[in-house]
């Protein structure tokens, strides 16, 4: 009678290592998938936060739109345009709402920024201190290729929407971006 030794045979050890290796590989692949999804979720969340922040700023700025009767040159100007088949409007107005310039009145111009080849870089706001010379351009939404603005008039009996608006004495009843 041959005494049995405690332990694993070489074949059992190879099988056990193969099973453990397969489990570790599957676990690592699953973890990598979770990390990839987490990174994608973080990117989408950041885009949503940036979009919500830009939307809130636009609402504040437009809600604080005003005319300057003293200087008389602050008009509310919305110009209708197209470029390469896409809407390419521009909107300029004076606001008393808070802006990154930190001044009491800021002239805001919303437009599509373009590179030297004419390709769209996104929606930007050009800010200028109304009483001074400080200027700054703020990126609002990267990747925006077109910008369409409509204005609601309260001057006529029926509510009408217009593709452009220029006035030094009357603000539109509504603005749709």
Tab-separated table of C-alpha atoms in Angstrom:
chain	number	residue	atom	x	y	z
A	1	UNK	CA	0.000	0.000	0.000
A	2	UNK	CA	1.368	3.396	-1.055
A	3	UNK	CA	0.668	6.269	1.298
A	4	UNK	CA	-1.270	9.213	-0.227
A	5	UNK	CA	0.336	12.563	-0.079
A	6	UNK	CA	-1.645	15.650	0.772
A	7	UNK	CA	-1.840	18.400	-1.910
A	8	UNK	CA	-2.692	18.856	-5.564
A	9	UNK	CA	-1.478	17.041	-8.596
A	10	UNK	CA	0.077	19.043	-11.387
A	11	UNK	CA	-3.051	18.601	-13.499
A	12	UNK	CA	-5.304	19.862	-10.692
A	13	UNK	CA	-3.020	22.875	-10.172
A	14	UNK	CA	-3.108	23.768	-13.914
A	15	UNK	CA	-6.920	23.486	-13.986
A	16	UNK	CA	-7.255	25.604	-10.818
A	17	UNK	CA	-4.924	28.322	-12.196
A	18	UNK	CA	-6.832	28.367	-15.492
A	19	UNK	CA	-10.174	28.794	-13.708
A	20	UNK	CA	-8.786	31.530	-11.430
A	21	UNK	CA	-7.185	33.298	-14.438
A	22	UNK	CA	-10.467	33.205	-16.383
A	23	UNK	CA	-12.351	34.623	-13.377
A	24	UNK	CA	-9.793	37.428	-12.885
A	25	UNK	CA	-9.875	38.270	-16.609
A	26	UNK	CA	-13.684	38.403	-16.631
A	27	UNK	CA	-13.680	40.540	-13.485
A	28	UNK	CA	-11.121	42.924	-14.944
A	29	UNK	CA	-13.107	43.241	-18.199
A	30	UNK	CA	-16.273	43.958	-16.229
A	31	UNK	CA	-14.448	46.543	-14.122
A	32	UNK	CA	-13.038	48.205	-17.251
A	33	UNK	CA	-16.571	48.396	-18.686
A	34	UNK	CA	-17.837	50.020	-15.497
A	35	UNK	CA	-14.980	52.539	-15.562
A	36	UNK	CA	-15.669	53.356	-19.241
A	37	UNK	CA	-19.369	53.857	-18.501
A	38	UNK	CA	-18.516	55.967	-15.486
A	39	UNK	CA	-16.257	58.213	-17.581
A	40	UNK	CA	-18.943	58.544	-20.285
A	41	UNK	CA	-21.539	59.360	-17.635
A	42	UNK	CA	-19.237	62.000	-16.149
A	43	UNK	CA	-18.748	63.602	-19.595
A	44	UNK	CA	-22.500	63.688	-20.224
A	45	UNK	CA	-23.124	65.065	-16.729
A	46	UNK	CA	-20.543	67.811	-17.289
A	47	UNK	CA	-22.163	68.718	-20.627
A	48	UNK	CA	-25.587	68.869	-18.970
A	49	UNK	CA	-24.235	71.055	-16.142
A	50	UNK	CA	-22.544	73.380	-18.643
A	51	UNK	CA	-25.725	73.548	-20.741
A	52	UNK	CA	-27.887	74.297	-17.706
A	53	UNK	CA	-25.438	76.972	-16.576
A	54	UNK	CA	-25.398	78.619	-20.024
A	55	UNK	CA	-29.205	78.468	-20.204
A	56	UNK	CA	-29.533	80.087	-16.761
A	57	UNK	CA	-27.084	82.846	-17.757
A	58	UNK	CA	-29.013	83.552	-20.971
A	59	UNK	CA	-32.311	83.704	-19.077
A	60	UNK	CA	-30.809	86.104	-16.515
A	61	UNK	CA	-29.160	88.307	-19.133
A	62	UNK	CA	-32.285	88.527	-21.300
A	63	UNK	CA	-34.479	89.027	-18.220
A	64	UNK	CA	-32.275	91.974	-17.286
A	65	UNK	CA	-32.354	93.495	-20.786
A	66	UNK	CA	-32.767	97.242	-20.799
A	67	UNK	CA	-32.466	100.298	-22.964
A	68	UNK	CA	-30.370	103.323	-22.075
A	69	UNK	CA	-32.479	106.452	-22.607
A	70	UNK	CA	-29.640	108.714	-21.416
A	71	UNK	CA	-27.084	107.572	-23.973
A	72	UNK	CA	-29.739	106.520	-26.461
A	73	UNK	CA	-27.386	104.215	-28.323
A	74	UNK	CA	-28.298	100.995	-26.511
A	75	UNK	CA	-30.605	99.251	-28.915
A	76	UNK	CA	-31.964	95.746	-28.724
A	77	UNK	CA	-30.791	94.224	-32.023
A	78	UNK	CA	-31.620	90.798	-33.311
A	79	UNK	CA	-30.396	90.246	-36.840
A	80	UNK	CA	-31.619	87.337	-38.927
A	81	UNK	CA	-29.024	85.548	-41.042
A	82	UNK	CA	-27.994	82.268	-42.638
A	83	UNK	CA	-24.645	80.730	-43.461
A	84	UNK	CA	-24.104	77.490	-45.361
A	85	UNK	CA	-27.806	76.710	-45.047
A	86	UNK	CA	-27.853	77.081	-41.241
A	87	UNK	CA	-29.354	79.889	-39.174
A	88	UNK	CA	-26.640	82.381	-38.255
A	89	UNK	CA	-28.425	85.065	-36.257
A	90	UNK	CA	-26.798	87.596	-33.930
A	91	UNK	CA	-28.398	89.197	-30.883
A	92	UNK	CA	-27.052	92.316	-29.133
A	93	UNK	CA	-28.596	93.893	-26.041
A	94	UNK	CA	-27.736	95.790	-22.891
A	95	UNK	CA	-28.307	93.953	-19.611
A	96	UNK	CA	-28.296	94.973	-15.987
A	97	UNK	CA	-28.023	91.337	-14.869
A	98	UNK	CA	-24.813	89.938	-13.414
A	99	UNK	CA	-22.225	88.850	-15.983
A	100	UNK	CA	-18.637	87.586	-15.665
A	101	UNK	CA	-17.460	91.190	-16.106
A	102	UNK	CA	-18.906	92.104	-12.712
A	103	UNK	CA	-20.129	95.540	-13.823
A	104	UNK	CA	-23.583	97.117	-13.472
A	105	UNK	CA	-24.336	97.195	-17.212
A	106	UNK	CA	-22.970	94.910	-19.896
A	107	UNK	CA	-23.479	94.937	-23.640
A	108	UNK	CA	-24.009	91.306	-24.676
A	109	UNK	CA	-23.665	89.949	-28.218
A	110	UNK	CA	-24.687	86.333	-28.794
A	111	UNK	CA	-23.289	84.775	-31.961
A	112	UNK	CA	-21.706	81.700	-33.513
A	113	UNK	CA	-17.897	81.857	-33.256
A	114	UNK	CA	-15.972	80.683	-36.303
A	115	UNK	CA	-12.384	79.689	-36.997
A	116	UNK	CA	-10.314	81.211	-39.801
A	117	UNK	CA	-11.747	78.680	-42.274
A	118	UNK	CA	-15.317	79.659	-41.348
A	119	UNK	CA	-16.101	76.472	-39.410
A	120	UNK	CA	-18.402	76.848	-36.426
A	121	UNK	CA	-16.770	76.673	-32.993
A	122	UNK	CA	-19.975	77.107	-30.999
A	123	UNK	CA	-22.223	79.699	-29.399
A	124	UNK	CA	-20.402	82.519	-27.606
A	125	UNK	CA	-21.283	85.714	-25.777
A	126	UNK	CA	-19.146	88.781	-26.406
A	127	UNK	CA	-19.373	90.921	-23.267
A	128	UNK	CA	-18.401	94.578	-23.085
A	129	UNK	CA	-18.533	96.896	-20.091
A	130	UNK	CA	-21.143	99.529	-21.062
A	131	UNK	CA	-19.297	102.331	-19.311
A	132	UNK	CA	-15.756	101.227	-20.005
A	133	UNK	CA	-13.468	99.247	-22.220
A	134	UNK	CA	-13.326	95.824	-20.563
A	135	UNK	CA	-14.245	92.993	-22.943
A	136	UNK	CA	-14.488	89.243	-22.672
A	137	UNK	CA	-15.793	86.384	-24.811
A	138	UNK	CA	-17.525	83.533	-22.988
A	139	UNK	CA	-18.081	80.089	-24.540
A	140	UNK	CA	-21.709	79.101	-23.984
A	141	UNK	CA	-22.126	75.910	-26.008
A	142	UNK	CA	-19.407	74.188	-28.007
A	143	UNK	CA	-20.407	72.354	-31.154
A	144	UNK	CA	-23.418	74.558	-31.906
A	145	UNK	CA	-23.486	75.027	-35.667
A	146	UNK	CA	-26.512	77.308	-36.032
A	147	UNK	CA	-28.195	80.016	-33.994
A	148	UNK	CA	-31.823	80.974	-34.640
A	149	UNK	CA	-33.607	83.737	-32.708
A	150	UNK	CA	-37.254	84.862	-32.887
A	151	UNK	CA	-38.873	87.845	-31.223
A	152	UNK	CA	-42.441	88.209	-29.989
A	153	UNK	CA	-44.049	91.573	-30.433
A	154	UNK	CA	-46.682	92.865	-28.075
A	155	UNK	CA	-47.244	96.001	-30.137
A	156	UNK	CA	-49.974	94.624	-32.371
A	157	UNK	CA	-53.291	93.151	-31.297
A	158	UNK	CA	-52.241	89.630	-32.249
A	159	UNK	CA	-49.094	88.130	-30.819
A	160	UNK	CA	-46.672	87.856	-33.720
A	161	UNK	CA	-43.198	86.347	-33.958
A	162	UNK	CA	-40.545	88.064	-36.036
A	163	UNK	CA	-37.118	86.814	-37.214
A	164	UNK	CA	-35.457	90.158	-36.409
A	165	UNK	CA	-35.831	93.080	-34.016
A	166	UNK	CA	-34.137	96.468	-33.867
A	167	UNK	CA	-35.337	99.103	-31.442
A	168	UNK	CA	-33.921	101.790	-29.181
A	169	UNK	CA	-37.248	102.371	-27.436
A	170	UNK	CA	-39.132	99.054	-27.130
A	171	UNK	CA	-38.005	95.627	-25.928
A	172	UNK	CA	-39.628	92.534	-27.440
A	173	UNK	CA	-42.356	90.837	-25.378
A	174	UNK	CA	-40.481	87.543	-25.729
A	175	UNK	CA	-37.337	86.012	-27.183
A	176	UNK	CA	-36.938	82.445	-28.384
A	177	UNK	CA	-33.424	81.047	-28.911
